[in-house]
Amino acid sequence: MKEGPLSDESLQRIGRLASASPLYAVELARRPWVAGWLEEPRNLREPFRFSAFLDTWREFAPPGDDSGFDSRLGALRRWRRLMSMRIAHRSVNGLADEPATVEELTVLAEFCLRECLMLSLGRWKRRLGEPRDLAAIDRKSTRLNSSHANISYA
């Protein structure tokens, strides 16, 4: 995270973001460290791809499976809000064109959906056990048609 006061140029960029979105203005007032984070070179200059989202999620997420489902889901919501603000910051300040902004928002949405799926699968595994493929157990005697699920829980 960027240490010390922000430059005049940085303050102007943060001001443009706050003017463009009252929601982000409130968030910046509530969590002032976000302004410095937004101005870090890695967040300001380069579009995020999947691996960059994964790296920042790993920094932000509660450690391991020790935290509960609701805790990790809450952390994912806060992280998504921060990533959305980062994307808006780049867009409002002309650091990203429209196609780059749309692509980044798409990758963020796909990442969040993937994380929600992984959280849900983990929750189901803890609740019901490891899924198994019925067809793999007995392919000769078990006929599964398209109206039946291929998985059951041990």
GROMACS .gro file of C-alpha atoms in nm:
model
  154
    1MET     CA    1   0.000   0.000   0.000
    2LYS     CA    2   0.121   0.349  -0.082
    3GLU     CA    3   0.267   0.524   0.223
    4GLY     CA    4   0.247   0.894   0.299
    5PRO     CA    5   0.031   1.168   0.155
    6LEU     CA    6  -0.100   1.143  -0.198
    7SER     CA    7   0.031   1.370  -0.473
    8ASP     CA    8  -0.188   1.647  -0.614
    9GLU     CA    9  -0.237   1.437  -0.928
   10SER     CA   10  -0.350   1.141  -0.718
   11LEU     CA   11  -0.588   1.359  -0.517
   12GLN     CA   12  -0.741   1.488  -0.841
   13ARG     CA   13  -0.798   1.133  -0.963
   14ILE     CA   14  -0.954   1.030  -0.630
   15GLY     CA   15  -1.172   1.343  -0.643
   16ARG     CA   16  -1.296   1.253  -0.992
   17LEU     CA   17  -1.392   0.906  -0.869
   18ALA     CA   18  -1.574   1.048  -0.565
   19SER     CA   19  -1.758   1.299  -0.787
   20ALA     CA   20  -1.860   1.028  -1.032
   21SER     CA   21  -2.003   0.798  -0.764
   22PRO     CA   22  -2.156   0.903  -0.431
   23LEU     CA   23  -2.130   0.539  -0.318
   24TYR     CA   24  -1.755   0.538  -0.376
   25ALA     CA   25  -1.724   0.882  -0.211
   26VAL     CA   26  -1.878   0.735   0.106
   27GLU     CA   27  -1.653   0.429   0.083
   28LEU     CA   28  -1.341   0.645   0.042
   29ALA     CA   29  -1.444   0.857   0.344
   30ARG     CA   30  -1.509   0.544   0.551
   31ARG     CA   31  -1.187   0.367   0.450
   32PRO     CA   32  -0.922   0.630   0.361
   33TRP     CA   33  -0.653   0.366   0.301
   34VAL     CA   34  -0.840   0.270  -0.019
   35ALA     CA   35  -0.728   0.596  -0.187
   36GLY     CA   36  -0.363   0.499  -0.145
   37TRP     CA   37  -0.436   0.145  -0.258
   38LEU     CA   38  -0.611   0.271  -0.573
   39GLU     CA   39  -0.307   0.483  -0.655
   40GLU     CA   40  -0.058   0.197  -0.635
   41PRO     CA   41   0.097   0.143  -0.981
   42ARG     CA   42  -0.029  -0.218  -1.008
   43ASN     CA   43  -0.387  -0.098  -0.950
   44LEU     CA   44  -0.366   0.218  -1.154
   45ARG     CA   45  -0.188   0.136  -1.477
   46GLU     CA   46  -0.253  -0.224  -1.573
   47PRO     CA   47  -0.581  -0.407  -1.638
   48PHE     CA   48  -0.633  -0.708  -1.414
   49ARG     CA   49  -0.656  -1.052  -1.563
   50PHE     CA   50  -0.775  -1.362  -1.380
   51SER     CA   51  -0.439  -1.425  -1.212
   52ALA     CA   52  -0.421  -1.068  -1.077
   53PHE     CA   53  -0.773  -1.102  -0.934
   54LEU     CA   54  -0.669  -1.433  -0.779
   55ASP     CA   55  -0.358  -1.277  -0.623
   56THR     CA   56  -0.550  -0.986  -0.470
   57TRP     CA   57  -0.825  -1.220  -0.347
   58ARG     CA   58  -0.563  -1.435  -0.173
   59GLU     CA   59  -0.430  -1.121   0.000
   60PHE     CA   60  -0.779  -1.012   0.102
   61ALA     CA   61  -0.955  -1.339   0.185
   62PRO     CA   62  -0.976  -1.489   0.533
   63PRO     CA   63  -0.715  -1.765   0.571
   64GLY     CA   64  -0.804  -2.121   0.472
   65ASP     CA   65  -1.126  -2.299   0.557
   66ASP     CA   66  -1.104  -2.191   0.922
   67SER     CA   67  -1.348  -1.909   0.859
   68GLY     CA   68  -1.708  -1.999   0.797
   69PHE     CA   69  -1.905  -1.982   0.477
   70ASP     CA   70  -2.072  -1.652   0.572
   71SER     CA   71  -1.739  -1.497   0.667
   72ARG     CA   72  -1.579  -1.585   0.333
   73LEU     CA   73  -1.887  -1.476   0.140
   74GLY     CA   74  -1.883  -1.141   0.324
   75ALA     CA   75  -1.513  -1.102   0.247
   76LEU     CA   76  -1.585  -1.179  -0.119
   77ARG     CA   77  -1.852  -0.905  -0.127
   78ARG     CA   78  -1.614  -0.648   0.025
   79TRP     CA   79  -1.336  -0.754  -0.211
   80ARG     CA   80  -1.567  -0.732  -0.514
   81ARG     CA   81  -1.667  -0.381  -0.409
   82LEU     CA   82  -1.299  -0.284  -0.386
   83MET     CA   83  -1.222  -0.436  -0.728
   84SER     CA   84  -1.524  -0.260  -0.881
   85MET     CA   85  -1.401   0.068  -0.735
   86ARG     CA   86  -1.057   0.004  -0.882
   87ILE     CA   87  -1.207  -0.056  -1.226
   88ALA     CA   88  -1.424   0.258  -1.197
   89HIS     CA   89  -1.120   0.460  -1.083
   90ARG     CA   90  -0.931   0.360  -1.396
   91SER     CA   91  -1.231   0.428  -1.621
   92VAL     CA   92  -1.332   0.766  -1.475
   93ASN     CA   93  -0.975   0.891  -1.497
   94GLY     CA   94  -0.924   0.784  -1.858
   95LEU     CA   95  -0.669   0.519  -1.768
   96ALA     CA   96  -0.877   0.246  -1.934
   97ASP     CA   97  -1.092   0.263  -2.244
   98GLU     CA   98  -1.443   0.120  -2.259
   99PRO     CA   99  -1.350  -0.222  -2.403
  100ALA     CA  100  -1.082  -0.270  -2.136
  101THR     CA  101  -1.328  -0.168  -1.863
  102VAL     CA  102  -1.595  -0.408  -1.989
  103GLU     CA  103  -1.341  -0.689  -2.017
  104GLU     CA  104  -1.217  -0.630  -1.664
  105LEU     CA  105  -1.572  -0.621  -1.526
  106THR     CA  106  -1.645  -0.946  -1.709
  107VAL     CA  107  -1.338  -1.119  -1.567
  108LEU     CA  108  -1.428  -0.990  -1.219
  109ALA     CA  109  -1.784  -1.125  -1.252
  110GLU     CA  110  -1.657  -1.464  -1.373
  111PHE     CA  111  -1.407  -1.476  -1.088
  112CYS     CA  112  -1.676  -1.399  -0.829
  113LEU     CA  113  -1.909  -1.662  -0.975
  114ARG     CA  114  -1.627  -1.917  -0.962
  115GLU     CA  115  -1.552  -1.832  -0.600
  116CYS     CA  116  -1.921  -1.860  -0.506
  117LEU     CA  117  -1.936  -2.198  -0.676
  118MET     CA  118  -1.624  -2.316  -0.492
  119LEU     CA  119  -1.764  -2.193  -0.159
  120SER     CA  120  -2.095  -2.368  -0.224
  121LEU     CA  121  -1.928  -2.693  -0.331
  122GLY     CA  122  -1.714  -2.686  -0.019
  123ARG     CA  123  -2.022  -2.631   0.193
  124TRP     CA  124  -2.204  -2.923   0.026
  125LYS     CA  125  -1.901  -3.150   0.064
  126ARG     CA  126  -1.878  -3.074   0.437
  127ARG     CA  127  -2.252  -3.130   0.474
  128LEU     CA  128  -2.307  -3.436   0.253
  129GLY     CA  129  -1.964  -3.584   0.184
  130GLU     CA  130  -1.757  -3.618  -0.130
  131PRO     CA  131  -1.965  -3.655  -0.450
  132ARG     CA  132  -1.922  -3.968  -0.657
  133ASP     CA  133  -2.020  -4.053  -1.009
  134LEU     CA  134  -2.277  -4.335  -1.010
  135ALA     CA  135  -2.202  -4.427  -1.369
  136ALA     CA  136  -1.835  -4.486  -1.286
  137ILE     CA  137  -1.929  -4.730  -1.006
  138ASP     CA  138  -2.138  -4.961  -1.219
  139ARG     CA  139  -2.156  -4.863  -1.585
  140LYS     CA  140  -2.304  -5.196  -1.694
  141SER     CA  141  -2.603  -5.218  -1.465
  142THR     CA  142  -2.676  -4.850  -1.402
  143ARG     CA  143  -2.856  -4.671  -1.681
  144LEU     CA  144  -2.880  -4.298  -1.626
  145ASN     CA  145  -3.088  -4.099  -1.865
  146SER     CA  146  -3.076  -3.724  -1.912
  147SER     CA  147  -3.352  -3.663  -1.656
  148HIS     CA  148  -3.143  -3.803  -1.367
  149ALA     CA  149  -2.842  -3.647  -1.196
  150ASN     CA  150  -2.507  -3.817  -1.243
  151ILE     CA  151  -2.385  -3.755  -0.891
  152SER     CA  152  -2.483  -3.873  -0.549
  153TYR     CA  153  -2.324  -3.812  -0.213
  154ALA     CA  154  -2.148  -4.070   0.001
   0.00000   0.00000   0.00000
